[in-house]
Rosetta silent file (secondary structure, phi, psi, omega in degrees, C-alpha in Angstrom):
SEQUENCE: XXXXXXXXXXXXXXXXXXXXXXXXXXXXXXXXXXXXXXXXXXXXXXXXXXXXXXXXXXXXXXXXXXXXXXXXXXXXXXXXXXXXXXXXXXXXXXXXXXXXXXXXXXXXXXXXXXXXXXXXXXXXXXXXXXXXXXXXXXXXXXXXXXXXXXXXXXXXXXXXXXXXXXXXXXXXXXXXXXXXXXXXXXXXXXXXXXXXXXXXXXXXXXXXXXXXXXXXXXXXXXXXXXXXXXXXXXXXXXXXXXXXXXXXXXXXXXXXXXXXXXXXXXXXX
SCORE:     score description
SCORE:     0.000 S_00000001
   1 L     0.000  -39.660 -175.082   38.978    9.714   10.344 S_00000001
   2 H   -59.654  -58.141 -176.007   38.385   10.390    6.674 S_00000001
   3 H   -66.829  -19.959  164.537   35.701   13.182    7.449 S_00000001
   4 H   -66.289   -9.469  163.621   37.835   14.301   10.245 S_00000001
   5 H   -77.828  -50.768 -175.590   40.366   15.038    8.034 S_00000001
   6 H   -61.647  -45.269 -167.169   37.950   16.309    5.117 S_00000001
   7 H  -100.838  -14.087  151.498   36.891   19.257    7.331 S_00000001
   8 H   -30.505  -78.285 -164.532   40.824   19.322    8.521 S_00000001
   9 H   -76.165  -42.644  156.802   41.411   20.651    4.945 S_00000001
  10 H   -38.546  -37.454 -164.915   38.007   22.962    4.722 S_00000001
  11 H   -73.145  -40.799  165.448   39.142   24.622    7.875 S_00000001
  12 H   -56.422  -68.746 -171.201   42.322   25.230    5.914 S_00000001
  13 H   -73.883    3.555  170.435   41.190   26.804    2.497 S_00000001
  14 L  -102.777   55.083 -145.862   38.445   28.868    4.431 S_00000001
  15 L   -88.809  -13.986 -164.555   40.897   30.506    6.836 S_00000001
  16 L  -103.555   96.795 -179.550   39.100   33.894    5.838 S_00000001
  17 L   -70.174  153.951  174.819   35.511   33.070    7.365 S_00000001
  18 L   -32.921  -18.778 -137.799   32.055   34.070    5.744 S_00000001
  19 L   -97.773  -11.573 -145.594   31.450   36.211    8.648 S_00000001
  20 L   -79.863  165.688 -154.442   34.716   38.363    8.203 S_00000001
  21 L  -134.275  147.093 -158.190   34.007   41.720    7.469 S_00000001
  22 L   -96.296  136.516  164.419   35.432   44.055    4.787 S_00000001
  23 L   -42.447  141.238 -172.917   37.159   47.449    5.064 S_00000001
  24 L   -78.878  150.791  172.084   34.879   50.249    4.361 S_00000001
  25 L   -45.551  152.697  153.808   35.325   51.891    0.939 S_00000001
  26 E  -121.737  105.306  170.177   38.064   54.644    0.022 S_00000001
  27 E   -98.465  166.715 -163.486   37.743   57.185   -2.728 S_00000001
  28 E  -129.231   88.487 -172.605   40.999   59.018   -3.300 S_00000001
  29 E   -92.801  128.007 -162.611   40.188   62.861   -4.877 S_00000001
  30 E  -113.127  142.080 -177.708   43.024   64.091   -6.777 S_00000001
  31 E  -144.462  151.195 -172.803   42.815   68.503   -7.182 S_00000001
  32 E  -141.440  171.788  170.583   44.977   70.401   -9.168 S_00000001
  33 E    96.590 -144.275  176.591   45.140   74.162   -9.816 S_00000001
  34 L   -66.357   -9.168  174.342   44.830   76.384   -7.167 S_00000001
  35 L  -151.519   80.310 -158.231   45.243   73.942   -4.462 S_00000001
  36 L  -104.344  165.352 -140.915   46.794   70.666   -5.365 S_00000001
  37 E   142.595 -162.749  171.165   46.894   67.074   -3.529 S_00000001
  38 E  -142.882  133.854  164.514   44.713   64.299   -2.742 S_00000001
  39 E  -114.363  140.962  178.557   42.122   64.071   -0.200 S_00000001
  40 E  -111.836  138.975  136.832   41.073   60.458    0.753 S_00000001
  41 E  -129.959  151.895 -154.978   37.728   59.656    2.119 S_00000001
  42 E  -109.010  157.679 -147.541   36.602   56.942    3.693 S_00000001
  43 E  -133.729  159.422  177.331   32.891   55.954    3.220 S_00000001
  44 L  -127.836   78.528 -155.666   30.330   54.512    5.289 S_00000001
  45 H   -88.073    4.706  141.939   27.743   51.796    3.553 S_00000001
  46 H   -54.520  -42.680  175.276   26.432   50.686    6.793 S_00000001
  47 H   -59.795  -59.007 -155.572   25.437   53.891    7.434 S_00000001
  48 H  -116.195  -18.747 -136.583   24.491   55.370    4.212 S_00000001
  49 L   -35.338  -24.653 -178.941   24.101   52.397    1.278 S_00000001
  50 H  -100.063  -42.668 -166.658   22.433   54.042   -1.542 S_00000001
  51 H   -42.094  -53.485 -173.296   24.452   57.668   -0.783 S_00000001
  52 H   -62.996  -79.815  170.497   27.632   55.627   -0.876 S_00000001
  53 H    -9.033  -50.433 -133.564   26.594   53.355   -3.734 S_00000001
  54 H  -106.526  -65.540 -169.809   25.439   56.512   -6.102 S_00000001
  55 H   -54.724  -46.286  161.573   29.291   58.562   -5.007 S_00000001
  56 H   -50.317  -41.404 -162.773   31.130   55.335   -5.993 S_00000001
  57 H   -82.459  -27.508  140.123   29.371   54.534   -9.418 S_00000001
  58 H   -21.762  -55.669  172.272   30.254   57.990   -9.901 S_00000001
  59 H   -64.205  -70.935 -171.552   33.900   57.903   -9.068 S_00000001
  60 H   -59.461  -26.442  162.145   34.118   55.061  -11.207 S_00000001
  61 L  -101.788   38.248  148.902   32.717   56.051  -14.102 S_00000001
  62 L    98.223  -13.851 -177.573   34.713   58.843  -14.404 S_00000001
  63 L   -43.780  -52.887  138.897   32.150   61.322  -13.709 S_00000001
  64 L   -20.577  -68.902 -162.756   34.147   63.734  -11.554 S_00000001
  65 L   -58.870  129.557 -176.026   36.845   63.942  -13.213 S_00000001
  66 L    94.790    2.664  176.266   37.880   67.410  -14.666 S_00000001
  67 E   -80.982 -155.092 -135.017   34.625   69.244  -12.570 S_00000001
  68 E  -161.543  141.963  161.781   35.624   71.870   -9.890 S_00000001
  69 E  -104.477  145.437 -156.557   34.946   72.781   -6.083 S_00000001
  70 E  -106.247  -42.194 -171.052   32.512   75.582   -7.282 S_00000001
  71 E  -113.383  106.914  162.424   31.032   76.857   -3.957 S_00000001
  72 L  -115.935   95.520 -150.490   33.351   77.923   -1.065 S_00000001
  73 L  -109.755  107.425  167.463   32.495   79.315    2.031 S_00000001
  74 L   -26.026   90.486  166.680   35.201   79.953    4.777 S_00000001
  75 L   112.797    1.776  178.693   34.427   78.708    8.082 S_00000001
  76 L  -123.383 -102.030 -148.728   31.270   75.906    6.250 S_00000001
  77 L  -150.818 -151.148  159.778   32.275   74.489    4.026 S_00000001
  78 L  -149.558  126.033 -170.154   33.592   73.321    0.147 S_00000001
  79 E  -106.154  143.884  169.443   31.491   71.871   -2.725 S_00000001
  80 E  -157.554 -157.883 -172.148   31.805   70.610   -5.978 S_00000001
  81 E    66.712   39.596  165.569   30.742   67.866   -8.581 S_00000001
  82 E  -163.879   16.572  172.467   28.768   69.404  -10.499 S_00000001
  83 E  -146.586  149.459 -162.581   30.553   72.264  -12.713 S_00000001
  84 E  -103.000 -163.235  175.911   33.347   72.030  -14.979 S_00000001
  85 L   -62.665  -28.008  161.622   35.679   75.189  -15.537 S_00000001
  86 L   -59.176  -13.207 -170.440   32.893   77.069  -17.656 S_00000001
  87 L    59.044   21.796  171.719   30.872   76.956  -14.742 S_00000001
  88 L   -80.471  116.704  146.551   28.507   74.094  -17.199 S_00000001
  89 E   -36.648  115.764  178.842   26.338   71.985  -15.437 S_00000001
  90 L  -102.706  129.441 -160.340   27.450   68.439  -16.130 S_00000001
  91 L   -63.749  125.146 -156.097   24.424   66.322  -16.430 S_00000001
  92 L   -88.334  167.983  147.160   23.834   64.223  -13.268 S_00000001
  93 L   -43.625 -166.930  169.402   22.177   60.532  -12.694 S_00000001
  94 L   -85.002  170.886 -157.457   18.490   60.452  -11.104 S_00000001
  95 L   -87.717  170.921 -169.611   18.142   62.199   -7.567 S_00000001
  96 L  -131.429  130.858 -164.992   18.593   59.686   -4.562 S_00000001
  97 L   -40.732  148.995  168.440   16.550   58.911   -1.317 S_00000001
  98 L   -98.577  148.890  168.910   18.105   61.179    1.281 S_00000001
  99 L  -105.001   40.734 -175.159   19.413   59.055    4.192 S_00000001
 100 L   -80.477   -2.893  165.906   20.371   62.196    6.702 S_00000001
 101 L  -102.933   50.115  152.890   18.595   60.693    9.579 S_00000001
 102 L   -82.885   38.868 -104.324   21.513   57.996   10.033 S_00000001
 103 L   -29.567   58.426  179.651   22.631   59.661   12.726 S_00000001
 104 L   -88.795  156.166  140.897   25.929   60.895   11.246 S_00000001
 105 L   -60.296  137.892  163.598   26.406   64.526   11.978 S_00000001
 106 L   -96.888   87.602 -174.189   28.019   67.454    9.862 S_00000001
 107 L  -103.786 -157.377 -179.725   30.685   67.944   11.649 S_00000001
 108 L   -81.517  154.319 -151.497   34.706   69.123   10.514 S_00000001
 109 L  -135.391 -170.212  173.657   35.365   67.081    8.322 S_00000001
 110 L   -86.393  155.659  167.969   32.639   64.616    6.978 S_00000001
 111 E  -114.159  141.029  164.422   31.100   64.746    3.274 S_00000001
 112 E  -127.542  160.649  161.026   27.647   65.033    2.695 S_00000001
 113 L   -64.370  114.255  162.400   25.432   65.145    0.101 S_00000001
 114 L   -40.968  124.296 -171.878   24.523   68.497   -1.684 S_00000001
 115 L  -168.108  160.762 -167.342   20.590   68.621   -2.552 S_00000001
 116 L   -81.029 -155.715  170.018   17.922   71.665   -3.544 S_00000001
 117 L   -49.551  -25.753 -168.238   15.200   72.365   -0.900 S_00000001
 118 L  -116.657  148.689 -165.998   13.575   69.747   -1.140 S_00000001
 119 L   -28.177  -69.301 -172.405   14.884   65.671    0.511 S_00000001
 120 L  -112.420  107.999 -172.481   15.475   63.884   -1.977 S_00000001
 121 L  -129.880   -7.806  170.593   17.251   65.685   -4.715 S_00000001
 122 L   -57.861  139.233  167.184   20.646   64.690   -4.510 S_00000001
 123 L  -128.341  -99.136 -168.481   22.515   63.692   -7.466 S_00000001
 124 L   -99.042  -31.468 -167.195   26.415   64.103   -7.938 S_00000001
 125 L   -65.159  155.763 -167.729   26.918   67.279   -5.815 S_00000001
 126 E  -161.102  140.282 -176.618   28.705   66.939   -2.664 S_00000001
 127 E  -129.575  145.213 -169.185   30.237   68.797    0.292 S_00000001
 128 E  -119.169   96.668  174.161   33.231   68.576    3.132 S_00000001
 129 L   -40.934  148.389  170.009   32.591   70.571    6.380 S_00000001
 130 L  -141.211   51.117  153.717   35.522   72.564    7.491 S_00000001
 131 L   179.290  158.436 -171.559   33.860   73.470   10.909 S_00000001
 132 L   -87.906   -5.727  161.423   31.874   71.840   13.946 S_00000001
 133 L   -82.918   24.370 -177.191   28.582   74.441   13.745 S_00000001
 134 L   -66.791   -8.493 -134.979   27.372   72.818   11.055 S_00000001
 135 H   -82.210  -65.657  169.874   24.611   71.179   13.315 S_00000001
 136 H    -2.142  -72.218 -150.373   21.422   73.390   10.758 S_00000001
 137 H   -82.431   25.139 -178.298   22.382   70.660    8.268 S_00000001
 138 L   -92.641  157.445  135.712   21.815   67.681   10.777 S_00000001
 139 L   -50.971  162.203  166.998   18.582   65.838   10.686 S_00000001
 140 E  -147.976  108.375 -169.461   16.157   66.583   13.484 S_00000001
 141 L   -70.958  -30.682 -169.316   13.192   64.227   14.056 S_00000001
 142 L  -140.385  118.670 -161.909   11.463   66.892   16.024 S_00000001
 143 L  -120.778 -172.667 -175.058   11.939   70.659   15.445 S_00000001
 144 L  -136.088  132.930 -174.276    9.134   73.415   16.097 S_00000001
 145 L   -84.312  140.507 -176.022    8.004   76.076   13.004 S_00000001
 146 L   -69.065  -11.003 -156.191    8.656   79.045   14.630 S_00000001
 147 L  -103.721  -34.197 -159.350    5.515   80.828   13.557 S_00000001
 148 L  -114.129  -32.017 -169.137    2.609   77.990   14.008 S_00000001
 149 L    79.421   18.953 -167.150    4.643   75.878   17.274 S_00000001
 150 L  -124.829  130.978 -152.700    3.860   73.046   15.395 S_00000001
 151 L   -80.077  156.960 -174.793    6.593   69.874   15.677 S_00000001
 152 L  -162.667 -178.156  165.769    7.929   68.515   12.341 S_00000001
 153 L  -103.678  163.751 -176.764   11.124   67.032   10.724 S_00000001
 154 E  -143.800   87.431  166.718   13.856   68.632    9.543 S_00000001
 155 L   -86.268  136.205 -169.254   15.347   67.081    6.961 S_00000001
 156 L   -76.494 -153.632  175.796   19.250   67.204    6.777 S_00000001
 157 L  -132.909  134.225  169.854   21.918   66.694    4.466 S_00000001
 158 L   -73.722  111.906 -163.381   23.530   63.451    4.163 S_00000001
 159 E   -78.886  156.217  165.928   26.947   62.730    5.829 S_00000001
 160 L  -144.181   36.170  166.714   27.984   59.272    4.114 S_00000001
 161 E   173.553 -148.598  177.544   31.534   59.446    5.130 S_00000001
 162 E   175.895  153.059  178.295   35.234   61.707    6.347 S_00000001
 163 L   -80.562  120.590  166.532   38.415   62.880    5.380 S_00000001
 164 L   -93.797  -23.031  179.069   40.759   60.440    6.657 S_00000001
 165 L  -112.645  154.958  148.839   43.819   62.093    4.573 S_00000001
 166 L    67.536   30.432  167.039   44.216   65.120    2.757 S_00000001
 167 H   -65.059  -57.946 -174.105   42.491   68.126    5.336 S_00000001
 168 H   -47.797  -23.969  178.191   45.171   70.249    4.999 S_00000001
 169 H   -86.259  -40.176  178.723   44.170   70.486    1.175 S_00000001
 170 H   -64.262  -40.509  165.077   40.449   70.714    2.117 S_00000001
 171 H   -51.207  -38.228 -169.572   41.757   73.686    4.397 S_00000001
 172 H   -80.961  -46.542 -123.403   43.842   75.423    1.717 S_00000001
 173 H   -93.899  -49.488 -158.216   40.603   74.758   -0.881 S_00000001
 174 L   -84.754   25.636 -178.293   38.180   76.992    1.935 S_00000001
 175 L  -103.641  -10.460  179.849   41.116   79.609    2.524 S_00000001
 176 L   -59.385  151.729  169.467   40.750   80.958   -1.337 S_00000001
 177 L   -71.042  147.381  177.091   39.867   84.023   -2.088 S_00000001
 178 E  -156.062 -173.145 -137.991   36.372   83.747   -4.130 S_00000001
 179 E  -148.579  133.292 -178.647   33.867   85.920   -5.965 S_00000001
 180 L    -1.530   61.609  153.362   30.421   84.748   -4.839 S_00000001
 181 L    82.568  -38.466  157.884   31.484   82.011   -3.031 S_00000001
 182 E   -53.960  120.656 -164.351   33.529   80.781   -6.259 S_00000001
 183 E   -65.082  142.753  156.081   37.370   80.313   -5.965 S_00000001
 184 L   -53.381  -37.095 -159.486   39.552   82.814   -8.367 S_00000001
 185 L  -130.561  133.765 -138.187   41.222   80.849   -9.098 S_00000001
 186 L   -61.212  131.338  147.988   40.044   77.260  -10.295 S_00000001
 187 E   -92.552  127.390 -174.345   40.621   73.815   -7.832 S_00000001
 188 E  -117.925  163.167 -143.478   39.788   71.044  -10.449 S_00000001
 189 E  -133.743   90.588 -133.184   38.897   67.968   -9.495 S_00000001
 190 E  -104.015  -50.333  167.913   41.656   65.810  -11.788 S_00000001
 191 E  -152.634  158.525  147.860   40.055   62.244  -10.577 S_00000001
 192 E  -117.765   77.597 -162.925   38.083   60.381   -8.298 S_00000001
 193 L   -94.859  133.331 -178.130   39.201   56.827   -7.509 S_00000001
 194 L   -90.408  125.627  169.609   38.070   54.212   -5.401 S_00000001
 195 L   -83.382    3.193 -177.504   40.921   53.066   -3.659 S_00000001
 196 L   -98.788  100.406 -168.915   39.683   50.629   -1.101 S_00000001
 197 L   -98.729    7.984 -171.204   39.923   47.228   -3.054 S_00000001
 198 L   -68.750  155.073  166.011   38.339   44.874   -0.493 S_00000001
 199 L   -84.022  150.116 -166.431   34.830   44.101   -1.916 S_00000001
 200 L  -140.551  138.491  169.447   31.701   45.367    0.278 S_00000001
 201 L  -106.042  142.215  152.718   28.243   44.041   -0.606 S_00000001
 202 L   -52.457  -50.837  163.362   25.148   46.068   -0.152 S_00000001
 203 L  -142.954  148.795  152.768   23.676   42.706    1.171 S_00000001
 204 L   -26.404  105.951 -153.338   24.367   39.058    1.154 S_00000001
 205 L  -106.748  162.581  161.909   22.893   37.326   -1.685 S_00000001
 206 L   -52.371  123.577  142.990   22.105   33.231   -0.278 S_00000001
 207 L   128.943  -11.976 -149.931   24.796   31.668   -1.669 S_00000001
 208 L  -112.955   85.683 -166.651   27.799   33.932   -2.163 S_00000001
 209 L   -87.735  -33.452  166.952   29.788   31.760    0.595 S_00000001
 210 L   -68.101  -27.582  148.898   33.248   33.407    0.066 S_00000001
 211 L    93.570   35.478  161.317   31.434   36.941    0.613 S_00000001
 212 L  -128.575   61.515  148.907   33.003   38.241   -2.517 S_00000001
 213 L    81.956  -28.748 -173.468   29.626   40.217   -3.384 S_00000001
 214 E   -95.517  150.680  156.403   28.798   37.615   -6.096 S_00000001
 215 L  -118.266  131.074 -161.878   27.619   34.358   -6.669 S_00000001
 216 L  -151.547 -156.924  166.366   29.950   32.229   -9.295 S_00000001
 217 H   -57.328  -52.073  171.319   32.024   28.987   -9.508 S_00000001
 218 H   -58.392   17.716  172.012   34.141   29.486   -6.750 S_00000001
 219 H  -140.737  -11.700  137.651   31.070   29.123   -4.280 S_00000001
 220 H   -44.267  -56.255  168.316   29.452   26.229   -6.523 S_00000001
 221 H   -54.903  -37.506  176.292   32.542   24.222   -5.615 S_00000001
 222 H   -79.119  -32.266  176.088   32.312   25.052   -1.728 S_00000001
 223 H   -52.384  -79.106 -168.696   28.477   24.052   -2.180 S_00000001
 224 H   -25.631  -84.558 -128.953   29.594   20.518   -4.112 S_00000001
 225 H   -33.397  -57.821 -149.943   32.091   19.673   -1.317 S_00000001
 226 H   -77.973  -19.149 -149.074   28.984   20.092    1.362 S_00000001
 227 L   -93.168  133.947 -176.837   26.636   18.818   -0.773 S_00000001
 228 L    70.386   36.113  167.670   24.270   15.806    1.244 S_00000001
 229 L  -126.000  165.478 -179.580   27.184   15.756    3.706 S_00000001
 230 L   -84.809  156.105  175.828   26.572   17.146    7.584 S_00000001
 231 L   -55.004  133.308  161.609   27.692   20.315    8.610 S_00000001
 232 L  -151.304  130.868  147.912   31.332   20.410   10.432 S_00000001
 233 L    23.023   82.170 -165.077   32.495   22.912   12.241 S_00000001
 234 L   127.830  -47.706 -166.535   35.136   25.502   10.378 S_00000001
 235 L   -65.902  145.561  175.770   33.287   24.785    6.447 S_00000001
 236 L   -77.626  138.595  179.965   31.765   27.928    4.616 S_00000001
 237 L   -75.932  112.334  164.012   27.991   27.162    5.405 S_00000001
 238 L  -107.980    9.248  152.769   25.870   26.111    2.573 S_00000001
 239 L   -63.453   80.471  155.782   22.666   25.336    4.598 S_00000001
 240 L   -39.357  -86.346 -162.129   20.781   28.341    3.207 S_00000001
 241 L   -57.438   27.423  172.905   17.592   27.140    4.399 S_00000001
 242 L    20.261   46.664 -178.729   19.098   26.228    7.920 S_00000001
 243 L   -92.403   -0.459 -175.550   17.216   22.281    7.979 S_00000001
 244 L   123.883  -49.727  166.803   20.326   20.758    9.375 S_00000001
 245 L  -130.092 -137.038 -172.568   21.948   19.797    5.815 S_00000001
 246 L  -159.394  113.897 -179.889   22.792   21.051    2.174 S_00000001
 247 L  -161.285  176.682 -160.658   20.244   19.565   -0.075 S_00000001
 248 H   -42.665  -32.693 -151.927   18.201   20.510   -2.845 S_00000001
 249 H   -85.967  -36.686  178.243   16.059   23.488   -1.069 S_00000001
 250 H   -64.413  -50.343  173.936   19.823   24.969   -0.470 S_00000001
 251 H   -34.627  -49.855  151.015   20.525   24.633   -4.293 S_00000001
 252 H   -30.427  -58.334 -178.543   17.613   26.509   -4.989 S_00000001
 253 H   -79.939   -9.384 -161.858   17.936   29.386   -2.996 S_00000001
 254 H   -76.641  -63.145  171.574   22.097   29.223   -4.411 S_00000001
 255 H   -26.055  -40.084  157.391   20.365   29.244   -8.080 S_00000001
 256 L   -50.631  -14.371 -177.663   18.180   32.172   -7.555 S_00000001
 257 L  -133.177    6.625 -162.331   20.967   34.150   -7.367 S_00000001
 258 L   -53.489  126.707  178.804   23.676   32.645   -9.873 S_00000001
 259 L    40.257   14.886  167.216   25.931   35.105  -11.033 S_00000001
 260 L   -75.932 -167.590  171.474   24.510   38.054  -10.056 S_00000001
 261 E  -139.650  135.351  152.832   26.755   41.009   -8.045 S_00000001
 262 L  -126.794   66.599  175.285   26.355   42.927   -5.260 S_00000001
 263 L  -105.225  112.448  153.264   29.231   45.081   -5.080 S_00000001
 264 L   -52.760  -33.106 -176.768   29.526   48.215   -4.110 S_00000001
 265 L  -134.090 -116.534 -114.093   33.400   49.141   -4.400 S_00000001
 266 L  -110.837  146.033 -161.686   35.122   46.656   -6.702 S_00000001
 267 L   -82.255  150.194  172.966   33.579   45.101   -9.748 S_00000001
 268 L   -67.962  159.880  155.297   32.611   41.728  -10.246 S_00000001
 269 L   -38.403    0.000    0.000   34.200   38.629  -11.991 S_00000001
């Protein structure tokens, strides 16, 4: 009766299971100027994990804020995050694998990553289709050079997310008038905040049994309860090493990972 009880009360404080799965991130773009609002987009680290990862640590540190959409094309698309009102380069992080064959498409829109000619060159620049031909900037695993007939890839541009909010402002931003592709008149880019506060891990680390991106005290205590008792039915699982119980070889793999983070949208304890 006692352990029937004991897993009674586990079943209680774990009503939110290991397994449950977190909202995907939301940055929140605030513009001023010539077009002013918020656009929210919603991000996709299943899809994308280091594109999304690199546009968040961005966001967060502030990076954004007070740049420009610089490049606007009517009927493509509208870019920025990576010139302030001076038209100055603001000095980016290192460039980032491109992920553009995940199959998202650049459709109306999605944001993708900005990048020179060559894959992986993205850094902070970024872009929001405002039309459904966009399909050039897709991936292609197997395209033909027109000259030799000989099959290749075609590497895209990376969608890692979409405007769930805020189009009508991405509409007004690619209706300006602009001077090679530059607005007259300036849309500044006043912040970028991530607004999505559930936490989303890049991966699991062993050990992080509440599945909030970390491993810390709170998941040392759900270990103790379990520890050299059998598994029952409803309890956050601390068999790492799936033998049956939670015994030293689980401790181990819990240790290995002690207070690190793996967060992606909100920072650790």
């Amino acid at each position: 009766m006692r352990r029937i009880a004991l897993c009674l009360l586990l079943l209680v404080l774990s009503a939110v299971t290991v397994d449950a799965l977190a909202a995907n991130p939301q940055v929140t773009i605030q513009v001023t100027g010539a077009v002013s609002g918020n656009i929210v987009l919603e991000l996709y680290p299943d899809k994308a994990p280091i594109t999304v990862s690199n546009f968040i640590n961005y966001a967060r540190s502030g990076f954004y804020d007070g740049l420009i959409f610089h490049r606007v094309i009517s009927g493509f698309m509208i870019q920025g995050g990576g010139y302030d009102i001076n038209m100055v380069t603001k000095t980016p992080g290192p460039p980032i694998k491109n992920e553009s064959s995940n199959g998202l498409l650049n459709l109306t829109a999605t944001i993708a990553m900005a990048r020179t000619t060559y894959a992986d060159t993205a850094t902070s620049e970024f872009f929001i289709n405002v039309a459904d031909n966009n399909d050039f900037l897709d991936y292609d695993s197997i395209i033909y050079n027109y000259y030799t007939g000989n099959p290749h890839a075609q590497i895209g541009y990376c969608v890692f997310g979409q405007v769930v909010s805020g189009m009508s402002v991405v509409n007004a931003i690619a209706a300006l008038s602009t001077t090679d592709d530059r607005p007259d008149e300036d849309v500044i880019i006043q912040s970028a905040t991530v607004t999505s506060n559930e936490p989303l891990c890049l991966e699991k680390l062993d050990g992080d049994f509440d599945s909030d991106c970390d491993v810390d005290t709170d998941d040392l205590m759900k270990f103790a309860i379990q520890w050299l008792n059998p598994k029952c039915e409803g309890c956050y699982n601390a068999d790492i090493s799936s033998d049956g119980e939670v015994d030293f070889a689980d401790f181990a793999k819990m240790a290995a990972n002690w207070l690190k983070c793996n967060s992606i949208t909100t920072p650790c304890n």
